[in-house]
Short mmCIF file of C-alpha atoms in Angstrom, two decimals:
data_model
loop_
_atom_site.label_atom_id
_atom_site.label_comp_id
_atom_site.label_asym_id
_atom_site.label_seq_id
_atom_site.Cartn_x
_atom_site.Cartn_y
_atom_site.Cartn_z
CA UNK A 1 53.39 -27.82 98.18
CA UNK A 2 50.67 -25.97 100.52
CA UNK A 3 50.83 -24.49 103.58
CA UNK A 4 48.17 -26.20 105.69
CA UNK A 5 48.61 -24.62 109.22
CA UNK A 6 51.11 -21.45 110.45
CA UNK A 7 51.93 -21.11 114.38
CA UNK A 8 53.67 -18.41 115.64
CA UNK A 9 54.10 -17.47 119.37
CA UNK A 10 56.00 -14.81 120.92
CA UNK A 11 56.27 -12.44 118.19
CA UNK A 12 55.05 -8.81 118.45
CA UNK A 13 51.11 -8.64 119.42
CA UNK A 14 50.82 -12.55 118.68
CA UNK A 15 51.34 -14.24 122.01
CA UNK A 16 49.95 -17.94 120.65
CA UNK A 17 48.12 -18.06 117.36
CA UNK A 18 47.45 -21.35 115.19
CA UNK A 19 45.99 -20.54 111.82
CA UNK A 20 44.76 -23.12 109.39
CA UNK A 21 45.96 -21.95 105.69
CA UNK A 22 43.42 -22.64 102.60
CA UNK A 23 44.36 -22.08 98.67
CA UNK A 24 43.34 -18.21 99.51
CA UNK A 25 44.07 -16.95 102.52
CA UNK A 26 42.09 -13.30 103.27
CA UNK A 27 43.15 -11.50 106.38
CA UNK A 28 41.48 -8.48 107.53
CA UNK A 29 41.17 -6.41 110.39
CA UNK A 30 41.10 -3.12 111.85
CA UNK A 31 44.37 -1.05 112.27
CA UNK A 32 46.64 -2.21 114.75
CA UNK A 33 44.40 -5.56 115.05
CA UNK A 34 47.95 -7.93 113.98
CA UNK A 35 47.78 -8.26 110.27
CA UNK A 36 51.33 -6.89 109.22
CA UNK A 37 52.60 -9.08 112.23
CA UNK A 38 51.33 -12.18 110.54
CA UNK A 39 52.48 -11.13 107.34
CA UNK A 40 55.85 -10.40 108.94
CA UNK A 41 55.97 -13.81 110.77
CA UNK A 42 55.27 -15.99 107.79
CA UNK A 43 58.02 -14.07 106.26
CA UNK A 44 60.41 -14.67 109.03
CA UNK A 45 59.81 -18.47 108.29
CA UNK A 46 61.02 -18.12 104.78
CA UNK A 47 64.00 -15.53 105.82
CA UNK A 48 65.32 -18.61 107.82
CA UNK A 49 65.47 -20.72 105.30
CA UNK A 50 67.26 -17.81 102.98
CA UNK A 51 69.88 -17.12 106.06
CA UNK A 52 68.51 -13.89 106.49
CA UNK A 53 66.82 -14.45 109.78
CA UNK A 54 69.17 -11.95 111.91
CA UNK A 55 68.90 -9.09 109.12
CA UNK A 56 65.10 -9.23 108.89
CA UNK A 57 65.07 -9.26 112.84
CA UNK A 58 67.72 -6.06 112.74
CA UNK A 59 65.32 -4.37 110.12
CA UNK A 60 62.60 -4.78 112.94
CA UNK A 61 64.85 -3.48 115.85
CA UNK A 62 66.24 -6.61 116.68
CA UNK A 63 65.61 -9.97 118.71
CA UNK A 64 64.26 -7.76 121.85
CA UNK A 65 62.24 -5.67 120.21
CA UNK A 66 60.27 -8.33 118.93
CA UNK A 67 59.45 -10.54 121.49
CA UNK A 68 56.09 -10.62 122.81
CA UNK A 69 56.06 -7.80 125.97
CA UNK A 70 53.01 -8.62 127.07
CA UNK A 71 52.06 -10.90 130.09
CA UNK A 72 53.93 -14.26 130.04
CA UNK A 73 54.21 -17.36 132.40
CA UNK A 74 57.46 -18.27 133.92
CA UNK A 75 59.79 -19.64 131.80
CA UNK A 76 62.63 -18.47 129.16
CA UNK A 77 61.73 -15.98 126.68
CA UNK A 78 61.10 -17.55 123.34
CA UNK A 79 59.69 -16.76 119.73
CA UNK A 80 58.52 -19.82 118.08
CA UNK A 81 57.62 -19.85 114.43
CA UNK A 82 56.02 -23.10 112.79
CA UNK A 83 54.55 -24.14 109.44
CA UNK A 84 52.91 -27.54 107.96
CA UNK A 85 53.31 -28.43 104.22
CA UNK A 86 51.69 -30.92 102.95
CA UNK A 87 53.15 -33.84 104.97
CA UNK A 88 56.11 -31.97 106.82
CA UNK A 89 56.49 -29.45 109.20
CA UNK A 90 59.15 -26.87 110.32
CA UNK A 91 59.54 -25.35 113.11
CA UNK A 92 62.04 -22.48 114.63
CA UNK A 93 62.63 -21.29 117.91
CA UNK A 94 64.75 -17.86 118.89
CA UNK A 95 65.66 -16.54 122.01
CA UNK A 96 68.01 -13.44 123.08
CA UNK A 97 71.71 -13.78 122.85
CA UNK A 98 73.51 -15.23 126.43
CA UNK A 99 75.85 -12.44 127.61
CA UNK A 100 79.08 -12.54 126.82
CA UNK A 101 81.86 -10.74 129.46
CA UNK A 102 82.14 -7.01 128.01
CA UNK A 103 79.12 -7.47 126.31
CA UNK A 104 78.67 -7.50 122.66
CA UNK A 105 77.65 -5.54 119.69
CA UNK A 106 75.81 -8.26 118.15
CA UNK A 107 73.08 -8.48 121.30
CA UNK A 108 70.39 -7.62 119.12
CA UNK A 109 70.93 -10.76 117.00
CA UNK A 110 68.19 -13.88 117.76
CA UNK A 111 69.34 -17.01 118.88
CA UNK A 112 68.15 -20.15 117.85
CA UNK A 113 67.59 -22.32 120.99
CA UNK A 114 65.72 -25.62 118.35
CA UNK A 115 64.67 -26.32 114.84
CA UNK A 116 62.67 -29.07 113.76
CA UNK A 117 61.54 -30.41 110.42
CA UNK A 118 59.29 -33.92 110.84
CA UNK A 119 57.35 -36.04 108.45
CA UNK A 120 54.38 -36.66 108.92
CA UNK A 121 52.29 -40.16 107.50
CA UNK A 122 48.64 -40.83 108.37
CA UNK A 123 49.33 -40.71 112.54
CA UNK A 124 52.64 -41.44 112.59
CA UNK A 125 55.68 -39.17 112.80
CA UNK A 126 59.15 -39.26 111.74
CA UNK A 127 61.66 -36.78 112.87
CA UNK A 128 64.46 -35.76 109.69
CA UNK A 129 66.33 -32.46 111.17
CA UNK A 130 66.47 -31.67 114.69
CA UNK A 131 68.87 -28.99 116.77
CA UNK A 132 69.05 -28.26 120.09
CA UNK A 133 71.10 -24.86 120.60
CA UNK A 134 74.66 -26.15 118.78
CA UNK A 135 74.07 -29.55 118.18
CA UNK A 136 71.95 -30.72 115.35
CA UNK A 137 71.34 -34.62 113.58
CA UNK A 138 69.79 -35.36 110.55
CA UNK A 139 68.17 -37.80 108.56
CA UNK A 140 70.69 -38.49 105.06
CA UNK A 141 69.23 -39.82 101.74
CA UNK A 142 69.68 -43.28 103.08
CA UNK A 143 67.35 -42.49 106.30
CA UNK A 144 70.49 -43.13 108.87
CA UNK A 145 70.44 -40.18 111.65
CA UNK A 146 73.88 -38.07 111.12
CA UNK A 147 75.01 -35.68 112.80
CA UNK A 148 74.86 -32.11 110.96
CA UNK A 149 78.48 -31.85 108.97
CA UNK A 150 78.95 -27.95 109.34
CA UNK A 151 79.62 -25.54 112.43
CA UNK A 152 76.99 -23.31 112.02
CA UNK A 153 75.27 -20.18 113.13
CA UNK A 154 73.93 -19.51 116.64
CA UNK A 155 71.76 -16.92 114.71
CA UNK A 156 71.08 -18.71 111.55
CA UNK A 157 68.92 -21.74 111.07
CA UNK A 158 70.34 -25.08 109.65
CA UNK A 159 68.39 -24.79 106.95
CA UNK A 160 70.11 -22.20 105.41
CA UNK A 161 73.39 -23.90 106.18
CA UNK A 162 73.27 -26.73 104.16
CA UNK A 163 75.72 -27.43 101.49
CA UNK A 164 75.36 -31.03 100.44
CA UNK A 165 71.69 -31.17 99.37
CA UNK A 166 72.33 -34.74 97.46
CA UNK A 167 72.83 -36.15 100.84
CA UNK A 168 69.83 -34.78 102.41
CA UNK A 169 67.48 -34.31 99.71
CA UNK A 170 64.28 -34.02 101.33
CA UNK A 171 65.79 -31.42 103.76
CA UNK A 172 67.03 -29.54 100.74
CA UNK A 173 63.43 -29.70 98.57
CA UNK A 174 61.66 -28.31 101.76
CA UNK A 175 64.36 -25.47 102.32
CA UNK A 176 63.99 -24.65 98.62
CA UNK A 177 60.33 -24.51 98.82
CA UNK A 178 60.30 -22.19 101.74
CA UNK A 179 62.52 -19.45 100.53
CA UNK A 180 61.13 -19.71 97.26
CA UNK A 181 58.04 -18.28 98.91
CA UNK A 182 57.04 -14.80 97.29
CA UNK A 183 56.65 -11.98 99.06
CA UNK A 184 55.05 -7.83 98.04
CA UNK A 185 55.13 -5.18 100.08
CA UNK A 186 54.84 -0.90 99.72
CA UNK A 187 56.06 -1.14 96.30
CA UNK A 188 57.28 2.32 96.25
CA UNK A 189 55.28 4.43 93.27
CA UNK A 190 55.96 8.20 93.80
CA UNK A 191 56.86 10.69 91.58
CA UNK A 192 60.45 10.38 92.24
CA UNK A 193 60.56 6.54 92.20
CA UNK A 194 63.18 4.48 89.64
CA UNK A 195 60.22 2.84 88.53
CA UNK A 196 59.32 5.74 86.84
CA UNK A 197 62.79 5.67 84.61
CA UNK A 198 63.91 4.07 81.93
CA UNK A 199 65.75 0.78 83.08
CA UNK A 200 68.37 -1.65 82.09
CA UNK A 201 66.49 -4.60 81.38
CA UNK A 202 67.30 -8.70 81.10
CA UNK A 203 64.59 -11.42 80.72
CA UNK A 204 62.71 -11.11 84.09
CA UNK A 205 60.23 -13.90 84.78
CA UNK A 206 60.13 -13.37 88.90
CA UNK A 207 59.32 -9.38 89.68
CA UNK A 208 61.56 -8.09 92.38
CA UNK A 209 60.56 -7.43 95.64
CA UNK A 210 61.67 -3.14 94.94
CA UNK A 211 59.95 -3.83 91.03
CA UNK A 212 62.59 -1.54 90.09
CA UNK A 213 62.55 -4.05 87.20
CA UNK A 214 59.39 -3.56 86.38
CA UNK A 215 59.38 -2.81 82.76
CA UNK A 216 61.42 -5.72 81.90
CA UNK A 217 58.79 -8.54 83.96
CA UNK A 218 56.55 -7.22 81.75
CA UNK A 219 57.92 -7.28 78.85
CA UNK A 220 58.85 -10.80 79.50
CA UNK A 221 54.81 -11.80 80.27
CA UNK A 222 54.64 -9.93 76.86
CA UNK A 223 57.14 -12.46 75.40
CA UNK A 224 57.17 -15.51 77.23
CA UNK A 225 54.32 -15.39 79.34
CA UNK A 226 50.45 -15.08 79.67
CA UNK A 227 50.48 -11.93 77.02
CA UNK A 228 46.64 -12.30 76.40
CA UNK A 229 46.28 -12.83 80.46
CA UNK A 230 48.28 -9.24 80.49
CA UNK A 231 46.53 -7.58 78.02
CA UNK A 232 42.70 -8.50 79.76
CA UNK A 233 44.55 -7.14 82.99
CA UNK A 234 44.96 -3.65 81.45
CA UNK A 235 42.02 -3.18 79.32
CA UNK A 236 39.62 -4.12 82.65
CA UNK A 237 41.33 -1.51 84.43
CA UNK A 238 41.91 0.78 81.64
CA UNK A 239 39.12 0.16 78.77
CA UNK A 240 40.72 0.54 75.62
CA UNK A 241 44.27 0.51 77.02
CA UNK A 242 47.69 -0.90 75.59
CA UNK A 243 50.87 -1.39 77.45
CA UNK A 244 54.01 -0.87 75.21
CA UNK A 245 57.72 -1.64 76.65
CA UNK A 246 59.99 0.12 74.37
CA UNK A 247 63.33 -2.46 74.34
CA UNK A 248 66.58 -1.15 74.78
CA UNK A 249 66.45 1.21 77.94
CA UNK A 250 62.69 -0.42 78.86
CA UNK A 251 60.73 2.69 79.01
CA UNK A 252 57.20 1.59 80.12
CA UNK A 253 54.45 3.28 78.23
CA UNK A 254 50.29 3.02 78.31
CA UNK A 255 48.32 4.24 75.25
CA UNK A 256 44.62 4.91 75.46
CA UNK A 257 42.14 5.24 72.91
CA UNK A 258 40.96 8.96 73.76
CA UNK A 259 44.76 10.05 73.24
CA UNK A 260 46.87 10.68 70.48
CA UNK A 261 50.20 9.74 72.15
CA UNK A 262 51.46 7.24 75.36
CA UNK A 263 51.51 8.18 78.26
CA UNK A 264 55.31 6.89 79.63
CA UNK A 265 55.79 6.00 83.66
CA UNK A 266 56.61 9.20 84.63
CA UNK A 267 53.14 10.58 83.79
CA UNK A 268 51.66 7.79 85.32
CA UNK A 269 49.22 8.26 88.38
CA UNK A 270 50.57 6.53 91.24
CA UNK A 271 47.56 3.90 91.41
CA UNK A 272 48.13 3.00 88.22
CA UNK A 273 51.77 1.88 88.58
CA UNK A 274 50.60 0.09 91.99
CA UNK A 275 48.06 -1.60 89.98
CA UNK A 276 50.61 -1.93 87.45
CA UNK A 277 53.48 -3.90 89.45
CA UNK A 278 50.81 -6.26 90.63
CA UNK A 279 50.12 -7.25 87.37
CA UNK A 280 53.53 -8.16 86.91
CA UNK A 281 53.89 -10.04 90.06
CA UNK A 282 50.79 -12.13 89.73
CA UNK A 283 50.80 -13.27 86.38
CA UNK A 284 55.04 -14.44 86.72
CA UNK A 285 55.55 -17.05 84.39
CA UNK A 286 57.03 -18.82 87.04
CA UNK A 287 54.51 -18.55 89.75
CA UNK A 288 55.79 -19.59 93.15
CA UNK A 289 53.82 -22.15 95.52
CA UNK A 290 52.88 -19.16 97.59
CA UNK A 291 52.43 -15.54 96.64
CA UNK A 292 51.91 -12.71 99.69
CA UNK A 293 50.54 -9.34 99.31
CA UNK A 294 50.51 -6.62 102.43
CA UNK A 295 47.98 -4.47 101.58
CA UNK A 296 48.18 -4.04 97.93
CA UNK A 297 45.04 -2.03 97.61
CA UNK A 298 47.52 1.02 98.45
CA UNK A 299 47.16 3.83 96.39
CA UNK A 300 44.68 2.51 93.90
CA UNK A 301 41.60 4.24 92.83
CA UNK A 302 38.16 2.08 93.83
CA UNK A 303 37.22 1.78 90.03
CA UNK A 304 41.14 -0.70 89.99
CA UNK A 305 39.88 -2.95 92.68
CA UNK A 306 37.66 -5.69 90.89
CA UNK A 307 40.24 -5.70 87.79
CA UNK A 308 42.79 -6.40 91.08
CA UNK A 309 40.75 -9.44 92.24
CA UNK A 310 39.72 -10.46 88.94
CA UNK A 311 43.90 -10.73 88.60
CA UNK A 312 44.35 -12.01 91.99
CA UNK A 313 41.65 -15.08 91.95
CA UNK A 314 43.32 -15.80 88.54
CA UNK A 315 46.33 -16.53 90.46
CA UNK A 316 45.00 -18.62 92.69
CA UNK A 317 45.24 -21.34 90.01
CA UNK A 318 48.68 -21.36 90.37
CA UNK A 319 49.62 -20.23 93.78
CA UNK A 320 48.72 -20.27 97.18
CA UNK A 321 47.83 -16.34 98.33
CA UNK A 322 48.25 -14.74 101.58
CA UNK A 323 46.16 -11.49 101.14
CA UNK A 324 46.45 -8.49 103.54
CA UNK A 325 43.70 -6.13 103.30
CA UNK A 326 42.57 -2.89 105.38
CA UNK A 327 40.11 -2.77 101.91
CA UNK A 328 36.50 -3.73 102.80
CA UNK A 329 35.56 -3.95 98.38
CA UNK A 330 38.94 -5.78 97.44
CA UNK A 331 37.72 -8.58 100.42
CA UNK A 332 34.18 -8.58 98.74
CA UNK A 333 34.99 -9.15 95.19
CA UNK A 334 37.44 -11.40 96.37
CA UNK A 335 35.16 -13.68 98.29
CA UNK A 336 32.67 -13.28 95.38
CA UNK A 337 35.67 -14.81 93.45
CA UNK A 338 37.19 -17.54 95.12
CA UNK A 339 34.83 -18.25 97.99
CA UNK A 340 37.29 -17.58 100.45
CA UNK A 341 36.14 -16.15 104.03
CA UNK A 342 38.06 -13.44 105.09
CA UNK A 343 40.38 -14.42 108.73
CA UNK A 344 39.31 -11.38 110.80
CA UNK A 345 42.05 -10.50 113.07
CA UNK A 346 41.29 -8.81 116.42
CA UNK A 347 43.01 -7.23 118.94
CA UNK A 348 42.15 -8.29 122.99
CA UNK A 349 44.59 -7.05 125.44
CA UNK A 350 47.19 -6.20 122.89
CA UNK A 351 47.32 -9.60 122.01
CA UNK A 352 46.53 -10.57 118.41
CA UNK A 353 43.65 -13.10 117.79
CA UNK A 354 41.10 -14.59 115.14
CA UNK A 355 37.45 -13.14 115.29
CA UNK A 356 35.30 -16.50 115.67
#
């Protein structure tokens, strides 16, 4: 499934934005211009469908830190977040908490005032999930309209709640294809990281979002996956080079022709283990139906940037990209690549929107 069009409203700097999505998605911008907002907002769609909406608002200060604080019309405060795929569309609507006597400690949480999810054929428009504050009805296997079986949470949508996909199975596939969305952000490369370690390793085919698994995703492309993909990876960005995954404890080594020995993780520049846990995460062997990355030109040296888009338009034959980039070259080569124009994101009023 693709994402053809992403609305969110009332969210940070993006007071009203509607974004039509293409197989590569390129958004740039100068600092403070919106671009980790979006990033953050499309991720809030798929944290919804995981259950995880309150924790990724807490991790963000919580449902009034935010809401859109700039000028508003009259009318209740609301964040609405929307996406269409393919032929459906989803859309989620949060407000603060109603106060309770005594108050509460849980104030901070969002609270879902609707949620929709409609089919869509040619110009007509069928409705399968909709919830109005507590009360939600659904569309079963059989098309009948049911109300929702479960008591569930004010802060939580129905998506995550339900339990009986085999009675609403078209429900279920689009929940499953949200929060299967991929997400990479700040993997964290410094001298001190676990990345750098030896790890305990099982078959990984999906990098985690920390890559403390690292060695082990790649030892699985080695195995099971696109190993002669892999090894073009490493010797464009190291000529010469060979990645070696010692089993057992997974220490994660890179030989070069000029030296006599490996050099393992530890000795590692930081770049190249950026460069190096993109690798894993674009060439999964199960690639998802979309794949974001916030900025992952961080920390890599100028000479790793075309091997990065070289890996990155590769992908693109198997997922949908959302590409953040403050990186001027990385947007070049990849527009050389795929053809994509870059979405330039501007700033106007402290309100977030697209350069025309």
């Amino acid at each position: 499934m693709t994402i053809r069009q992403l609305h969110v409203a009332g969210y940070r700097s993006i007071r009203d934005l509607r974004l039509r999505l293409d197989r590569v998605n390129l958004i740039v911008g100068p600092n403070g211009s919106g671009k980790s907002n979006l990033y953050r907002a499309l991720g809030l769609v798929s944290s919804a469908a995981s259950g995880a909406l309150a924790r990724a608002l807490a991790e963000e200060g919580g449902m009034p830190s935010v809401l859109w604080a700039g000028a508003r019309a009259k009318g209740p405060v609301r964040m609405t977040l929307a996406v269409e795929i393919d032929e459906f569309g989803y859309e989620l609507e949060c407000g603060l908490m109603p106060p309770v006597p005594g108050g509460s400690a849980f104030d901070l949480d969002p609270h879902v005032k609707s949620e929709l999810v409609t089919f869509r054929q040619g110009r007509k428009s069928a409705v399968l999930l909709e919830r109005s504050n507590a009360t939600a009805h659904a569309r079963d296997a059989e098309g009948a309209r049911m109300t929702f079986p479960l008591v569930f949470s004010e802060s939580e949508s129905v998506l995550a709640e339900l339990r009986e996909p085999h009675r609403f199975p078209v429900i279920s596939t689009i929940r499953d294809e949200i929060r299967a969305w991929r997400f990479y952000h700040q993997f964290r490369v410094d001298a001190a990281s676990p990345l750098r370690q030896p790890q305990t390793g099982v078959r990984t085919p999906i990098l985690s979002e920390s890559a403390l698994d690292l060695a082990a995703a790649l030892r699985t492309i080695q195995e099971v996956g696109d190993r002669p993909g892999l090894e073009e990876a490493i010797d464009r960005a190291f000529p010469g080079g060979r990645l070696e995954v010692e089993a057992g404890r997974f220490v994660l080594r890179l030989a070069m022709p000029e030296f006599r020995r490996a050099f393992d993780a530890r000795e590692l520049s930081d770049g190249s283990m950026q460069y190096l846990c993109l690798v894993a995460a674009l060439l999964s062997p199960r690639p998802p139906s979309l794949l974001a990355l916030n900025e992952p030109e961080s920390s890599i040296h100028p000479d790793l940037l075309e091997p990065l888009a070289n890996l990155i338009a590769k992908a693109a034959r198997s997922s949908q990209l959302w590409i953040t980039t403050h990186s001027t070259p990385l947007a070049d080569h990849l527009r050389r690549l795929t053809g994509a124009e870059p979405i330039e994101l501007r700033k106007v009023a402290g309100e977030t929107r697209i350069r025309s």
